[in-house]
Amino acid sequence: MLFVNKEHPLDAKYKPDDLVVPDVKFSFDGDNPKKQLQRVAAEALEALFAQAEEDGIELRAVSGYRSYATQKAIFERNASIKGEEEANRTSAYPGQSEHQTGLAMDVSAASVNYALEEAFGETVEGIWLAENAASHGFIIRYPKDKEDVTGYKYEPWHLRYVGVDIAEFVTEQGLTLEEFLEE
């Protein structure tokens, strides 16, 4: 399993070789690399969004793959606004972002104006996502009250594809990916 966090960074040159754009609705128009995911994650996201639609839930994909260079620019902008220490609670240093794996997608909804904010977790869409993501192979990567383990604040919008078996186990046990890999 490809594992990325503050202690396990990716090389600056790492880029998945099977990036595709999933057939889901996005919060923005146009062609952009952040629409991409690795094929296996893209197919799982399509199934997740299809189930959401069947259940009357309208989700939008916001941000998937990011290159090392893109993450570097994002982190530097956040650090200039918030300071480096605070920025590193909400944004990864380049090489430490799961988005670079092509296995992570940020998801939001109209109820929060497609913003990536904690309030999403309390919306009908956010609650539905937390209850249904695992059956499609995704976990909420940065759960509430686990910042001491993950190094990041709660992000109810950040999905990480890990496969159905692992996702269901991690979710049922209330674990983070770090805790799962320690076991």
Short mmCIF file of C-alpha atoms in Angstrom, two decimals:
data_model
loop_
_atom_site.label_atom_id
_atom_site.label_comp_id
_atom_site.label_asym_id
_atom_site.label_seq_id
_atom_site.Cartn_x
_atom_site.Cartn_y
_atom_site.Cartn_z
CA MET A 1 0.00 0.00 0.00
CA LEU A 2 1.26 3.44 -0.89
CA PHE A 3 1.45 5.33 2.39
CA VAL A 4 2.19 9.03 2.66
CA ASN A 5 2.31 11.26 5.72
CA LYS A 6 4.70 13.65 7.46
CA GLU A 7 7.16 10.82 8.22
CA HIS A 8 6.76 8.99 4.88
CA PRO A 9 7.10 11.52 2.04
CA LEU A 10 7.02 10.84 -1.67
CA ASP A 11 9.88 11.71 -3.97
CA ALA A 12 9.44 15.02 -5.79
CA LYS A 13 9.40 13.14 -9.10
CA TYR A 14 6.69 10.64 -8.11
CA LYS A 15 3.66 10.69 -10.41
CA PRO A 16 1.20 7.82 -10.90
CA ASP A 17 1.24 6.43 -14.44
CA ASP A 18 -2.48 5.63 -14.66
CA LEU A 19 -4.17 8.96 -13.89
CA VAL A 20 -7.64 9.38 -15.40
CA VAL A 21 -10.53 11.80 -14.92
CA PRO A 22 -13.44 10.07 -13.15
CA ASP A 23 -16.88 10.50 -14.69
CA VAL A 24 -18.33 12.50 -11.79
CA LYS A 25 -19.47 16.08 -11.31
CA PHE A 26 -16.85 18.60 -10.23
CA SER A 27 -17.21 21.89 -8.37
CA PHE A 28 -15.48 23.68 -11.23
CA ASP A 29 -15.37 23.64 -15.02
CA GLY A 30 -12.50 23.17 -17.41
CA ASP A 31 -9.58 20.85 -17.77
CA ASN A 32 -7.35 20.64 -14.71
CA PRO A 33 -4.93 17.98 -13.38
CA LYS A 34 -6.72 18.10 -10.01
CA LYS A 35 -9.63 16.26 -11.66
CA GLN A 36 -7.43 13.18 -11.97
CA LEU A 37 -7.16 10.04 -9.86
CA GLN A 38 -5.46 6.70 -10.31
CA ARG A 39 -7.80 4.48 -12.35
CA VAL A 40 -8.81 2.20 -9.43
CA ALA A 41 -9.71 5.20 -7.25
CA ALA A 42 -11.51 6.93 -10.13
CA GLU A 43 -13.71 3.88 -10.72
CA ALA A 44 -14.49 3.63 -7.00
CA LEU A 45 -15.35 7.36 -6.88
CA GLU A 46 -17.72 6.92 -9.81
CA ALA A 47 -19.52 4.13 -7.92
CA LEU A 48 -19.64 6.21 -4.73
CA PHE A 49 -21.12 9.21 -6.55
CA ALA A 50 -23.63 6.96 -8.36
CA GLN A 51 -24.82 5.59 -5.00
CA ALA A 52 -25.02 9.12 -3.62
CA GLU A 53 -27.21 10.18 -6.53
CA GLU A 54 -29.47 7.14 -6.04
CA ASP A 55 -29.80 8.14 -2.38
CA GLY A 56 -30.66 11.75 -3.28
CA ILE A 57 -27.26 13.11 -2.24
CA GLU A 58 -25.48 15.55 -4.55
CA LEU A 59 -21.70 15.56 -4.17
CA ARG A 60 -18.99 17.32 -6.15
CA ALA A 61 -15.34 16.39 -6.55
CA VAL A 62 -13.12 19.35 -5.69
CA SER A 63 -9.46 18.32 -5.78
CA GLY A 64 -7.67 15.07 -6.64
CA TYR A 65 -4.16 14.64 -7.98
CA ARG A 66 -1.59 17.34 -7.22
CA SER A 67 2.00 17.32 -8.36
CA TYR A 68 4.85 18.02 -5.96
CA ALA A 69 5.23 21.49 -7.52
CA THR A 70 1.54 22.30 -7.12
CA GLN A 71 1.59 21.20 -3.47
CA LYS A 72 4.70 23.31 -2.90
CA ALA A 73 2.88 26.40 -4.20
CA ILE A 74 -0.23 25.63 -2.10
CA PHE A 75 1.79 25.11 1.06
CA GLU A 76 3.87 28.26 0.53
CA ARG A 77 0.70 30.33 0.00
CA ASN A 78 -0.91 28.90 3.16
CA ALA A 79 2.28 29.45 5.16
CA SER A 80 2.47 33.08 4.05
CA ILE A 81 -1.10 33.62 5.28
CA LYS A 82 -1.21 31.47 8.46
CA GLY A 83 2.43 30.95 9.35
CA GLU A 84 4.28 27.70 8.69
CA GLU A 85 3.27 25.87 11.88
CA GLU A 86 -0.47 26.48 11.46
CA ALA A 87 -0.28 25.82 7.72
CA ASN A 88 1.20 22.38 8.45
CA ARG A 89 -1.90 21.45 10.48
CA THR A 90 -4.14 22.00 7.43
CA SER A 91 -1.84 21.64 4.46
CA ALA A 92 0.94 19.21 3.64
CA TYR A 93 4.51 20.07 2.85
CA PRO A 94 5.37 19.08 -0.72
CA GLY A 95 6.00 15.35 -0.89
CA GLN A 96 3.82 14.77 2.17
CA SER A 97 0.46 15.19 0.43
CA GLU A 98 -1.74 12.21 -0.32
CA HIS A 99 -3.01 14.09 -3.35
CA GLN A 100 0.33 13.37 -5.03
CA THR A 101 -0.52 9.64 -4.88
CA GLY A 102 -3.58 10.09 -7.10
CA LEU A 103 -5.56 8.13 -4.48
CA ALA A 104 -7.13 11.10 -2.65
CA MET A 105 -10.05 13.30 -3.61
CA ASP A 106 -11.54 16.21 -1.72
CA VAL A 107 -15.34 16.16 -1.94
CA SER A 108 -17.92 18.80 -1.04
CA ALA A 109 -21.49 19.91 -1.68
CA ALA A 110 -23.62 22.93 -2.50
CA SER A 111 -24.76 23.08 1.14
CA VAL A 112 -21.33 24.53 2.04
CA ASN A 113 -20.79 26.28 -1.31
CA TYR A 114 -18.33 23.53 -2.28
CA ALA A 115 -15.93 24.75 0.39
CA LEU A 116 -13.49 22.45 2.14
CA GLU A 117 -14.41 23.18 5.72
CA GLU A 118 -15.22 21.24 8.89
CA ALA A 119 -18.90 22.24 8.66
CA PHE A 120 -19.21 19.83 5.72
CA GLY A 121 -19.00 16.94 8.19
CA GLU A 122 -22.27 18.08 9.83
CA THR A 123 -24.22 18.39 6.56
CA VAL A 124 -26.54 15.72 5.21
CA GLU A 125 -23.96 15.12 2.47
CA GLY A 126 -21.02 14.91 4.86
CA ILE A 127 -22.84 12.50 7.16
CA TRP A 128 -23.86 10.36 4.17
CA LEU A 129 -20.27 10.35 2.92
CA ALA A 130 -18.89 9.24 6.29
CA GLU A 131 -21.46 6.43 6.41
CA ASN A 132 -20.99 5.22 2.82
CA ALA A 133 -17.41 5.91 1.74
CA ALA A 134 -15.97 2.67 3.12
CA SER A 135 -18.29 0.43 1.09
CA HIS A 136 -16.60 1.92 -1.99
CA GLY A 137 -13.04 1.64 -0.65
CA PHE A 138 -12.57 5.14 0.78
CA ILE A 139 -11.80 6.38 4.27
CA ILE A 140 -12.13 9.84 5.76
CA ARG A 141 -8.37 10.17 6.02
CA TYR A 142 -8.19 12.83 8.74
CA PRO A 143 -10.96 12.01 11.26
CA LYS A 144 -12.16 14.16 14.11
CA ASP A 145 -10.07 14.08 17.30
CA LYS A 146 -7.14 12.30 15.63
CA GLU A 147 -4.83 15.24 14.88
CA ASP A 148 -2.32 13.86 17.39
CA VAL A 149 -2.08 10.70 15.24
CA THR A 150 -2.36 12.06 11.68
CA GLY A 151 -0.75 15.45 12.21
CA TYR A 152 -3.69 17.17 10.49
CA LYS A 153 -6.90 18.79 11.60
CA TYR A 154 -10.24 17.07 10.94
CA GLU A 155 -11.03 17.02 7.22
CA PRO A 156 -14.43 15.42 6.57
CA TRP A 157 -14.01 16.15 2.86
CA HIS A 158 -10.69 14.32 2.31
CA LEU A 159 -11.25 10.82 0.92
CA ARG A 160 -8.41 8.35 0.52
CA TYR A 161 -8.84 5.19 -1.52
CA VAL A 162 -7.50 2.10 0.30
CA GLY A 163 -9.79 -0.65 -1.04
CA VAL A 164 -13.05 -1.95 0.41
CA ASP A 165 -11.64 -4.45 2.94
CA ILE A 166 -9.24 -1.99 4.55
CA ALA A 167 -11.72 0.91 4.37
CA GLU A 168 -14.46 -1.08 6.09
CA PHE A 169 -12.08 -2.34 8.79
CA VAL A 170 -10.55 1.11 9.44
CA THR A 171 -14.00 2.74 9.57
CA GLU A 172 -15.61 0.06 11.77
CA GLN A 173 -12.69 0.17 14.22
CA GLY A 174 -12.46 3.99 14.26
CA LEU A 175 -8.82 3.90 13.19
CA THR A 176 -6.61 6.20 11.19
CA LEU A 177 -4.46 4.79 8.42
CA GLU A 178 -1.45 5.22 10.72
CA GLU A 179 -3.11 3.15 13.45
CA PHE A 180 -4.16 0.46 10.95
CA LEU A 181 -0.64 0.12 9.59
CA GLU A 182 0.79 -0.17 13.13
CA GLU A 183 -1.43 -3.21 13.85
#
